[in-house]
Coordinates of N, CA and C in Angstrom, one line a residue:
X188 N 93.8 48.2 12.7 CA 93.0 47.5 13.7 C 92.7 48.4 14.9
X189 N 91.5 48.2 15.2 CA 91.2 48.8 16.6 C 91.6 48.7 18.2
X190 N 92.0 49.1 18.7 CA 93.4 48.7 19.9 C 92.7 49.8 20.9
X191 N 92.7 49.2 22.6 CA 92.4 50.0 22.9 C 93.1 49.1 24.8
X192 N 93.6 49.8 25.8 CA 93.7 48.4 26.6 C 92.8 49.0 27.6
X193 N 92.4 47.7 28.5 CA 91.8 47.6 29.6 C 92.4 47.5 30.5
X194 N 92.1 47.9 31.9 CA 92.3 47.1 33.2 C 91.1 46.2 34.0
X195 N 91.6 45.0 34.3 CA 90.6 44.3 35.1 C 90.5 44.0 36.8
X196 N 89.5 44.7 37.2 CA 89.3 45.0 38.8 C 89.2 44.2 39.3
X197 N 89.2 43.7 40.1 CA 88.0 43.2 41.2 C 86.5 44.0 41.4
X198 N 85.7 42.9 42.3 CA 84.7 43.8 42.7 C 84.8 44.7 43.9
X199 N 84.0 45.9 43.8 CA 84.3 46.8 45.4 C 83.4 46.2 46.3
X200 N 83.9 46.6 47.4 CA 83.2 45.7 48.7 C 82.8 47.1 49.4
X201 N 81.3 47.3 50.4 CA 81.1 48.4 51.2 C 82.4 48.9 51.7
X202 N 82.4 50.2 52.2 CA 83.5 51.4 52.4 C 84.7 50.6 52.0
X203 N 85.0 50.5 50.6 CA 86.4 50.8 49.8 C 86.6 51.8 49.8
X204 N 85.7 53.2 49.4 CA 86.2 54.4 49.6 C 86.9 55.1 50.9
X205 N 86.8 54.6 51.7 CA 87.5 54.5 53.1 C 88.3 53.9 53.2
X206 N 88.8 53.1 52.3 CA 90.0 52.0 52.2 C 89.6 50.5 52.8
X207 N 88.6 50.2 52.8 CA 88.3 48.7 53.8 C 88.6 48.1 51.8
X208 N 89.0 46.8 52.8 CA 89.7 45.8 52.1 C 91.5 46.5 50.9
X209 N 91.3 45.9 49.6 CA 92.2 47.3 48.8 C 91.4 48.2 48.1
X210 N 89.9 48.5 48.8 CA 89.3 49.3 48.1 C 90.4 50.8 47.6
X211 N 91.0 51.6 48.3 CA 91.7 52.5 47.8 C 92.4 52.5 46.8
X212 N 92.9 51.1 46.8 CA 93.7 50.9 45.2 C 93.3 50.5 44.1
X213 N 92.0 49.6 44.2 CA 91.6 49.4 43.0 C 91.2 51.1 43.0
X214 N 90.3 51.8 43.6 CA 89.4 52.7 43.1 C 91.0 53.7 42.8
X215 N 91.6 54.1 42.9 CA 93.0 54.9 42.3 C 93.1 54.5 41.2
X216 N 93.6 52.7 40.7 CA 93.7 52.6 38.9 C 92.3 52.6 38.3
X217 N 90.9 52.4 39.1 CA 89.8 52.9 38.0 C 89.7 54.3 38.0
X218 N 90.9 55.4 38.7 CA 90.7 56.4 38.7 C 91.1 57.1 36.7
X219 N 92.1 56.2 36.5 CA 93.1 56.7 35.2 C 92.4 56.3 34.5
X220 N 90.9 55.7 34.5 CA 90.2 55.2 33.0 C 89.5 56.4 32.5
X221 N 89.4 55.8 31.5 CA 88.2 56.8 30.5 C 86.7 56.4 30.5
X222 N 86.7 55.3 30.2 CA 85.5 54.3 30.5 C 85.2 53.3 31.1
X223 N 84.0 53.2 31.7 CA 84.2 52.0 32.9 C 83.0 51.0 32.0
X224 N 82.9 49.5 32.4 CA 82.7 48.3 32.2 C 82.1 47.5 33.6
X225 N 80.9 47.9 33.5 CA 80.6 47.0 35.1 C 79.8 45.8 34.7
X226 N 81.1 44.6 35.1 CA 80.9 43.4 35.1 C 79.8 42.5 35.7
X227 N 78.7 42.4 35.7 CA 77.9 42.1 36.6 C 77.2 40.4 36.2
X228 N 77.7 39.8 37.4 CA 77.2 38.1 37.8 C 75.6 37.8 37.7
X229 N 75.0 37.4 36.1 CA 73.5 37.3 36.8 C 73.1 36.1 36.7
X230 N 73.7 35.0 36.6 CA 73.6 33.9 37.1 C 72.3 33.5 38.1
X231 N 72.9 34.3 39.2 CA 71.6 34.2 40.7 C 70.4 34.6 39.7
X232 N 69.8 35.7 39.2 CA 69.4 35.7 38.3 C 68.2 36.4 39.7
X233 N 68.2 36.8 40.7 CA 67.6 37.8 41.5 C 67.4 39.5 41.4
X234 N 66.7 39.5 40.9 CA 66.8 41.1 39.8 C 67.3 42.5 41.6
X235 N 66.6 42.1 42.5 CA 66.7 42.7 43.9 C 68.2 42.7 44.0
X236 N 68.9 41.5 43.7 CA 70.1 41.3 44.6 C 70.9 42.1 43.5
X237 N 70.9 41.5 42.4 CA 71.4 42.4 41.2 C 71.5 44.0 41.0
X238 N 70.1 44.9 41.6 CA 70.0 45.7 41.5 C 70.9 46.3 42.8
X239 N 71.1 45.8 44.3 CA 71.6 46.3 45.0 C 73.2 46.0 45.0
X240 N 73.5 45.3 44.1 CA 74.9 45.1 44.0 C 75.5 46.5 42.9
X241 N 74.7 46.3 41.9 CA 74.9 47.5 41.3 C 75.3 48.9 42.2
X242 N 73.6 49.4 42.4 CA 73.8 50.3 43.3 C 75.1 50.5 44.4
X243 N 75.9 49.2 45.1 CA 76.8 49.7 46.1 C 77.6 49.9 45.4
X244 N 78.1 49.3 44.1 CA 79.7 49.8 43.2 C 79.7 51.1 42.9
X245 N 78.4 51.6 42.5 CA 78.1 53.1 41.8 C 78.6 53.8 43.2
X246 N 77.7 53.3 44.3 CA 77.5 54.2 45.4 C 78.9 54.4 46.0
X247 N 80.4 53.6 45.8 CA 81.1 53.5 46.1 C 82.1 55.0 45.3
X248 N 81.9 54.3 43.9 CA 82.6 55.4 43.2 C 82.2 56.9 43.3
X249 N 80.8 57.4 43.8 CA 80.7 58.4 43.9 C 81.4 58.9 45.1
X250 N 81.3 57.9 46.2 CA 81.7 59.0 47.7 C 83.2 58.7 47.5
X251 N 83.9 58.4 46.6 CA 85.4 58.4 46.2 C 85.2 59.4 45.4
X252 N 84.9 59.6 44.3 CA 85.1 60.9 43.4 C 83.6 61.1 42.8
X253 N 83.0 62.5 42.6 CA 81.6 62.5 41.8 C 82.4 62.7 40.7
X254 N 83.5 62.8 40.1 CA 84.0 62.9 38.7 C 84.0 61.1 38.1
X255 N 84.5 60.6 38.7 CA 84.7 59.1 38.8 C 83.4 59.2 38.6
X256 N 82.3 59.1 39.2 CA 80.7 58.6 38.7 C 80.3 58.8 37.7
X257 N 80.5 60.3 37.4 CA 80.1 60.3 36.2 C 80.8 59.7 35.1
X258 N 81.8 59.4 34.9 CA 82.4 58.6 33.6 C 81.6 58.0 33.2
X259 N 81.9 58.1 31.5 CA 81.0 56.9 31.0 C 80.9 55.8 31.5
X260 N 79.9 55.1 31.1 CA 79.9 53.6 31.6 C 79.1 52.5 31.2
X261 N 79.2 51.6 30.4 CA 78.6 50.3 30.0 C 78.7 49.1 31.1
X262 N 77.3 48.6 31.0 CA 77.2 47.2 32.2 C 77.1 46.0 31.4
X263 N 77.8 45.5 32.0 CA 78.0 43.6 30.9 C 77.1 43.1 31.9
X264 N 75.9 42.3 31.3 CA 75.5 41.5 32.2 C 75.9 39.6 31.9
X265 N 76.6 40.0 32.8 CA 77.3 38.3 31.7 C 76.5 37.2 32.6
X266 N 77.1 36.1 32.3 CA 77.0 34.4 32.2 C 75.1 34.2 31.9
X267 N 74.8 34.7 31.2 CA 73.3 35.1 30.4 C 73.0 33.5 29.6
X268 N 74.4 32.7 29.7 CA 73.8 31.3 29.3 C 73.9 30.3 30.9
X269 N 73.9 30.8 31.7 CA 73.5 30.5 33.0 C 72.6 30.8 33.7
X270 N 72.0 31.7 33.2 CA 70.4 32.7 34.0 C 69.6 31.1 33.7
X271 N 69.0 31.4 35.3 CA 67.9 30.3 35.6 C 66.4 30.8 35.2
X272 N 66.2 32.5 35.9 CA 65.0 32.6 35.4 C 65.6 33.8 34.9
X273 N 65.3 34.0 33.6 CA 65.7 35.3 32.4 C 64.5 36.4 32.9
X274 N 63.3 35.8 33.4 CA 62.6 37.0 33.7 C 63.1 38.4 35.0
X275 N 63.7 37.7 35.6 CA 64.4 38.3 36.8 C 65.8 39.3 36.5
X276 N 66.3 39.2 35.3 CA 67.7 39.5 34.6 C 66.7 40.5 34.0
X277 N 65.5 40.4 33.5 CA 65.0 41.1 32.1 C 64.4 42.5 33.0
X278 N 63.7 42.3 34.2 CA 63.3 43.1 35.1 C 64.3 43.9 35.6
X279 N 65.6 43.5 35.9 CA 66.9 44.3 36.3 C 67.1 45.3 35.3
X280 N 67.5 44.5 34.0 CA 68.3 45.4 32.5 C 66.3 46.6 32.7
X281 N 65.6 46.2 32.6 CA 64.6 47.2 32.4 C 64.8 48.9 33.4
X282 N 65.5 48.2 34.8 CA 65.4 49.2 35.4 C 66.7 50.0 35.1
X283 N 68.0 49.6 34.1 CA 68.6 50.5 34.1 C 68.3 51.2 32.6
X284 N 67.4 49.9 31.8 CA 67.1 51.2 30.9 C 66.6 51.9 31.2
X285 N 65.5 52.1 31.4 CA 65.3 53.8 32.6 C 66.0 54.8 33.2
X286 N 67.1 54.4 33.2 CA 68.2 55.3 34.0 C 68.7 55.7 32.4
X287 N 68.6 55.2 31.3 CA 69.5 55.3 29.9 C 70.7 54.8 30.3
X288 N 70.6 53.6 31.4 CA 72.0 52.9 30.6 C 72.1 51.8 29.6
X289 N 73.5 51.9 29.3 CA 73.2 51.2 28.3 C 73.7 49.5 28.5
X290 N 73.2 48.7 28.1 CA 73.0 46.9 28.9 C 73.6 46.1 27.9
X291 N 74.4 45.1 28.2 CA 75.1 44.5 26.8 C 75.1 42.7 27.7
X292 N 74.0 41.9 27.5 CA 73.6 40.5 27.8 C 75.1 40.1 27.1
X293 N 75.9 39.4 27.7 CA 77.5 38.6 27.4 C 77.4 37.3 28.0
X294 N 78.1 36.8 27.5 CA 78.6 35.2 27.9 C 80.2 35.2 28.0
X295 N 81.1 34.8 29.1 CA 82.2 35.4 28.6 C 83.0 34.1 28.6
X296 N 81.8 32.8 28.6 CA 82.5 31.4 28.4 C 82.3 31.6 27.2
X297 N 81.0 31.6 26.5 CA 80.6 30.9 25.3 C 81.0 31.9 24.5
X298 N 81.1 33.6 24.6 CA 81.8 34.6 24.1 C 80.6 35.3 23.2
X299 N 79.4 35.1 23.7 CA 78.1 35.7 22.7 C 78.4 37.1 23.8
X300 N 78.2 37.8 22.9 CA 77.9 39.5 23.1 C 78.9 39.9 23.2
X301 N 80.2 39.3 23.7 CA 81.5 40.6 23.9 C 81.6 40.8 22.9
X302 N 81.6 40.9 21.7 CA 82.2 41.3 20.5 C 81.3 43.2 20.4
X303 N 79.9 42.8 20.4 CA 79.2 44.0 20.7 C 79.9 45.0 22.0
X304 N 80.2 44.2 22.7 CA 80.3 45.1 24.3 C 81.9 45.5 23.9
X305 N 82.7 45.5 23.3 CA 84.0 45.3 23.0 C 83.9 46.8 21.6
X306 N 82.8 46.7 21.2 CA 83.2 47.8 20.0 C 82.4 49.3 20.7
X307 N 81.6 49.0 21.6 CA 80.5 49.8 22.0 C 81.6 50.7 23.2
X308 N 82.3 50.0 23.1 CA 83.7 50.5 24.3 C 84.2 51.3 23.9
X309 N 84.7 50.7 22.5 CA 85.8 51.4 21.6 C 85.2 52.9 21.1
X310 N 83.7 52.8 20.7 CA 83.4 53.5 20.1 C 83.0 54.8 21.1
X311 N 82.6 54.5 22.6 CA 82.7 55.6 23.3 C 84.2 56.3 24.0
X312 N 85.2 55.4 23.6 CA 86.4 55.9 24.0 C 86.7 56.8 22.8
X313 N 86.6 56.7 21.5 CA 86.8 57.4 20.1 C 86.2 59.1 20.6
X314 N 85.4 58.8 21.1 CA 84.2 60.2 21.5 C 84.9 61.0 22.7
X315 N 85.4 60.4 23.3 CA 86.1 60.8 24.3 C 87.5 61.8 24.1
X316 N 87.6 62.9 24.5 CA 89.0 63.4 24.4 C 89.7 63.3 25.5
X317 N 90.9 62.8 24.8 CA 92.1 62.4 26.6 C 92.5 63.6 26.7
X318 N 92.0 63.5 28.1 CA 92.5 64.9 28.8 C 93.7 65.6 28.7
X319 N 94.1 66.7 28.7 CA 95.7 67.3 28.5 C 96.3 66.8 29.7
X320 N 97.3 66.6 29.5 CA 98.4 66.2 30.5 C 99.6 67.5 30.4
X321 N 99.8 68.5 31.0 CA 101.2 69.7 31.5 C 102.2 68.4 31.5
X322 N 103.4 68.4 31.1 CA 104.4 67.8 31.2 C 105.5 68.5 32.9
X323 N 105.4 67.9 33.4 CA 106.3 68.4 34.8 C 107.7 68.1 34.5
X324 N 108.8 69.0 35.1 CA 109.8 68.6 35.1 C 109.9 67.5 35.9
X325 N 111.1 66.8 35.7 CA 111.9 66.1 36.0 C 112.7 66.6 36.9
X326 N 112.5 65.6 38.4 CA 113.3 66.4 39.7 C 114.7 65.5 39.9
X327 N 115.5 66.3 40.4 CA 117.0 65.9 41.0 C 117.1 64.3 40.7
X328 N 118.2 64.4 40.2 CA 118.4 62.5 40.3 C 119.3 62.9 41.8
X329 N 119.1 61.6 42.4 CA 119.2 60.9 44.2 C 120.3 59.8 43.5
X330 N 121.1 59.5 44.4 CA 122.1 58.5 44.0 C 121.9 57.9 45.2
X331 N 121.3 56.5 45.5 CA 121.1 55.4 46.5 C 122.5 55.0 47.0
X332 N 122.7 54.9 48.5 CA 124.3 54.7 48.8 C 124.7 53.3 48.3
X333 N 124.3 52.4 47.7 CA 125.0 51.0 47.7 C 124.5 51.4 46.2
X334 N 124.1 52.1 45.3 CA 124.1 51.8 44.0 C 125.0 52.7 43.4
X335 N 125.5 52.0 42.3 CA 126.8 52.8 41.1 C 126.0 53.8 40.5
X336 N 124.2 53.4 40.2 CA 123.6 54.2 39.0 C 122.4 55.3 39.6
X337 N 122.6 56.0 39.3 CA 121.4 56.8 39.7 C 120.5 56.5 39.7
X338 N 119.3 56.6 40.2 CA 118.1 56.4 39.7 C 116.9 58.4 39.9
X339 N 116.3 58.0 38.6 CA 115.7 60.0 38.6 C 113.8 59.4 39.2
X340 N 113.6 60.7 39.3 CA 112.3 60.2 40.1 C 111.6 61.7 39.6
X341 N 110.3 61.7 39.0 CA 109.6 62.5 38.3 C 108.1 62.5 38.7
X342 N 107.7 63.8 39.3 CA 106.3 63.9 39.6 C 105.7 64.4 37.9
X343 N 104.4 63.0 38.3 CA 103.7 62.9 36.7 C 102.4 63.4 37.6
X344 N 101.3 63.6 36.6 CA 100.1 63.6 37.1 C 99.5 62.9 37.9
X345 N 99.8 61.6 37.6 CA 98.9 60.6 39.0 C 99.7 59.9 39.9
X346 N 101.3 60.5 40.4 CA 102.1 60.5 41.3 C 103.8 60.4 40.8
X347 N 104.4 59.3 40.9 CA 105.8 59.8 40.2 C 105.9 58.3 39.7
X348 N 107.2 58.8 38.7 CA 107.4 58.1 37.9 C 109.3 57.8 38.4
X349 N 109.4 56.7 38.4 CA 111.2 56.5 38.8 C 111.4 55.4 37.8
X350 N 112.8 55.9 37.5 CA 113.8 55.1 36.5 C 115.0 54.8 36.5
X351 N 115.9 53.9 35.8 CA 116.7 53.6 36.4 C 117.4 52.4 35.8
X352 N 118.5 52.2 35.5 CA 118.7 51.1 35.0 C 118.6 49.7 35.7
X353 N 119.3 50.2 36.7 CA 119.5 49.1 37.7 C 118.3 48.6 38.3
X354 N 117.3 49.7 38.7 CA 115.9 49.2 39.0 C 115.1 49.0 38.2
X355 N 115.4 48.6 37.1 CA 114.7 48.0 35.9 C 114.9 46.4 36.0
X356 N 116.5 46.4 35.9 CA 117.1 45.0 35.8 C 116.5 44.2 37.1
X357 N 116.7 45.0 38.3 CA 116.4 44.0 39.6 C 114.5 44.1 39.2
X358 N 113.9 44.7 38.9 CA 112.4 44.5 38.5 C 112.3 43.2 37.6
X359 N 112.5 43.4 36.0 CA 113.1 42.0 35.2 C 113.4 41.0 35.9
X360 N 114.0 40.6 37.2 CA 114.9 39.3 37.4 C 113.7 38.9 39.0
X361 N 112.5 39.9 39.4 CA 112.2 39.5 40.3 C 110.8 39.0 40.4
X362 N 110.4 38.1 40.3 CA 109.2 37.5 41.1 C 108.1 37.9 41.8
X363 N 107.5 39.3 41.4 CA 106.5 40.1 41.7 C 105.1 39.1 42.5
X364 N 105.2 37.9 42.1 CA 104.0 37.3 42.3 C 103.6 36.2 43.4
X365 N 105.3 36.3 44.1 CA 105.7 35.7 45.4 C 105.8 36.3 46.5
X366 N 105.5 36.7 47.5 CA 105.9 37.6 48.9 C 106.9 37.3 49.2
X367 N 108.3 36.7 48.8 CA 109.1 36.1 49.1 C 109.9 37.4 47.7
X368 N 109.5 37.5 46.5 CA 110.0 38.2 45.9 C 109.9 39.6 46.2
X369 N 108.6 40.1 46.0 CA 108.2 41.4 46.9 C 108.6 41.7 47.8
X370 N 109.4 41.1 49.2 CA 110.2 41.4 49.9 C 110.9 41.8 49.3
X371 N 111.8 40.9 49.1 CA 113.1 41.3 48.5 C 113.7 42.8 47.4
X372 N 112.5 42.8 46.8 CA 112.7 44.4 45.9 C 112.4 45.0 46.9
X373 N 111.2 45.5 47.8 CA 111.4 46.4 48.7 C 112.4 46.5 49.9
X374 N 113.2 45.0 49.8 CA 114.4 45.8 50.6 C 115.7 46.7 49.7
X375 N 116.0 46.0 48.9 CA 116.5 46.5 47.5 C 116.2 48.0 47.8
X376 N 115.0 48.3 47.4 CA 114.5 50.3 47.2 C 114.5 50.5 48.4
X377 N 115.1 50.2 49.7 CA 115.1 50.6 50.9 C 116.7 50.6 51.1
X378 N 117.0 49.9 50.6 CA 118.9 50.3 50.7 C 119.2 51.3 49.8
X379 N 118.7 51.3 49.0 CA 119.0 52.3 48.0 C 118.1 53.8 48.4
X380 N 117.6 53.7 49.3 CA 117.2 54.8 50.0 C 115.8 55.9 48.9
X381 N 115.2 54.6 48.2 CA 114.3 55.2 47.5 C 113.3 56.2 48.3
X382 N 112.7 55.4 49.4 CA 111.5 56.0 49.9 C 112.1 57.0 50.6
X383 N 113.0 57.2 50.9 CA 113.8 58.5 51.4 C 113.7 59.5 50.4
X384 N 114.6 59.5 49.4 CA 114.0 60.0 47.9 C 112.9 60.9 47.6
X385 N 111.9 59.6 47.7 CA 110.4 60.4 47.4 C 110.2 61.1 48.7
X386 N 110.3 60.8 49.4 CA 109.9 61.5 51.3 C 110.6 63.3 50.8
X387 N 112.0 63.1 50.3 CA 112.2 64.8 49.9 C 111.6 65.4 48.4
X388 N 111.0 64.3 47.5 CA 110.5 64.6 46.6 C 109.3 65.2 46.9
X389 N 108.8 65.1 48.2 CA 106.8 65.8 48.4 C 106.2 64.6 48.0
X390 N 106.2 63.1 48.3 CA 105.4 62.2 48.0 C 104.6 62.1 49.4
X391 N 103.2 61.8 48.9 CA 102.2 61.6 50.1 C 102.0 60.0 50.2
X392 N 101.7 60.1 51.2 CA 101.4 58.5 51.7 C 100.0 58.1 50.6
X393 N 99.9 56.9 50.1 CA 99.0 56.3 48.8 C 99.2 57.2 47.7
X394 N 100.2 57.3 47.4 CA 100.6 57.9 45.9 C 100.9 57.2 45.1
X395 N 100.6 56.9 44.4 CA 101.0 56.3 43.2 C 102.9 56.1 42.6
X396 N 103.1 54.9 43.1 CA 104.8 55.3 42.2 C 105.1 54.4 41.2
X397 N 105.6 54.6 40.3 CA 105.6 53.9 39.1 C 107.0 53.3 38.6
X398 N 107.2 52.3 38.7 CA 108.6 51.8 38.1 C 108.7 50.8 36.9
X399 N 109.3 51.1 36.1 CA 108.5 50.6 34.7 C 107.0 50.0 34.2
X400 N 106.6 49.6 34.1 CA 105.4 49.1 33.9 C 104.7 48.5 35.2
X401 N 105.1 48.8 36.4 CA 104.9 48.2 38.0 C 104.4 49.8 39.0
X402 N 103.3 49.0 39.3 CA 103.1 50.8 39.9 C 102.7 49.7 41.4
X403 N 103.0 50.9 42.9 CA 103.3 50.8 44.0 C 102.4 52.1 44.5
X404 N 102.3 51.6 45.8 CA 101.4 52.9 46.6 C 102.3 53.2 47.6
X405 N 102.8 54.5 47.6 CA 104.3 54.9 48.3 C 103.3 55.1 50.1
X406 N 104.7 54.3 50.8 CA 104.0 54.4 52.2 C 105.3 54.9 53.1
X407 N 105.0 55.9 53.8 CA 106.1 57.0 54.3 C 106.6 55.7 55.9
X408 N 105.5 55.0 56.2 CA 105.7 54.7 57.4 C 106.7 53.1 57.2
X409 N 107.5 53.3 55.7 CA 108.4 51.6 56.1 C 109.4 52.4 56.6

């Protein structure tokens, strides 16, 4: 079977590239893709309003990276069983065929077209070679003063990677989706003197840090 995973954004809002709103963090994880998917609402069914929404996501991604712009990229124009007037959606899709993009009309209630937009993915990711990745060493394991276990902390390519038994288990047992939980692990990696850690590891402020399957944007100033 064909397998491939996604991540799903939000939309960018004017100067994310500057960081307004969490423009900086989405645009960092649509940094690690291969192929982008621009989700686009035509419901309103205003080919003008459509067209300048477009335009500011593109326009965002370029003044963040012109590598980021260029990535591939397919546009879903979904809820296409909601378009009030189809002639105004048909006038938009015309103007990016002109550009040679490529347009994929979806429903993602009723599920007409993802199946197309879903292989058309796959098939430009197939075309695609993943970049080489240098393997970095692995820096000094840090022993946190209130922990028994070490935890090792490794600059990867798109910032570092930490592991750890113990900060596995307290990850596992914690409530990522409560501010009430999220406190609490960052006091946890603050006793344990993580961001200290990275601070002599050469971590920059919005770096990427990764603790098992949970990635964090390391900030020098807690």
């Amino acid at each position: 079977d064909a397998t491939f995973v996604m991540a799903d954004l939000p939309g960018l809002i004017e100067g994310a590239h500057e960081g307004a709103g969490l423009g900086l963090q989405f645009l960092r994880h649509i940094d690690r893709t291969r192929v982008l998917i621009h989700v686009i609402d035509t419901a309103a069914g205003d080919q003008h309003k459509l067209w300048s929404d477009y335009q500011q996501v593109r326009g965002e991604l370029k003044k963040y990276s012109a590598a980021l712009a260029r990535r591939p990229h397919l546009i879903a124009l979904n809820k296409m069983d909601a378009v009030g007037d189809a002639s105004e959606v048909l006038g938009f899709r015309q103007r990016l065929v002109k550009l040679r993009r490529r347009t994929f009309p979806i429903s993602a209630a009723t599920g007409e077209g993802v199946k197309d937009l879903l292989w058309a993915a796959w098939r430009m990711l197939e075309k695609r070679k993943a970049e080489p990745s240098q393997p970095l060493p692995a820096l000094k394991v840090y022993r946190g003063p209130s922990s028994a276990e070490p935890f090792t902390i490794e600059r990867v390519h798109d910032g570092f990677r930490v592991s750890g038994n113990q900060l596995e288990r307290l990850l596992a047992m914690t409530d990522m989706t409560k501010p009430e939980g999220l406190a609490h692990f960052q006091r946890m990696l603050d006793r344990w003197g993580l961001n200290d850690a990275l601070a002599r590891h050469g971590a920059h402020g919005g770096e990427t840090v990764r603790i098992s399957d949970v990635e964090f944007l390391y900030d020098p100033q807690r």
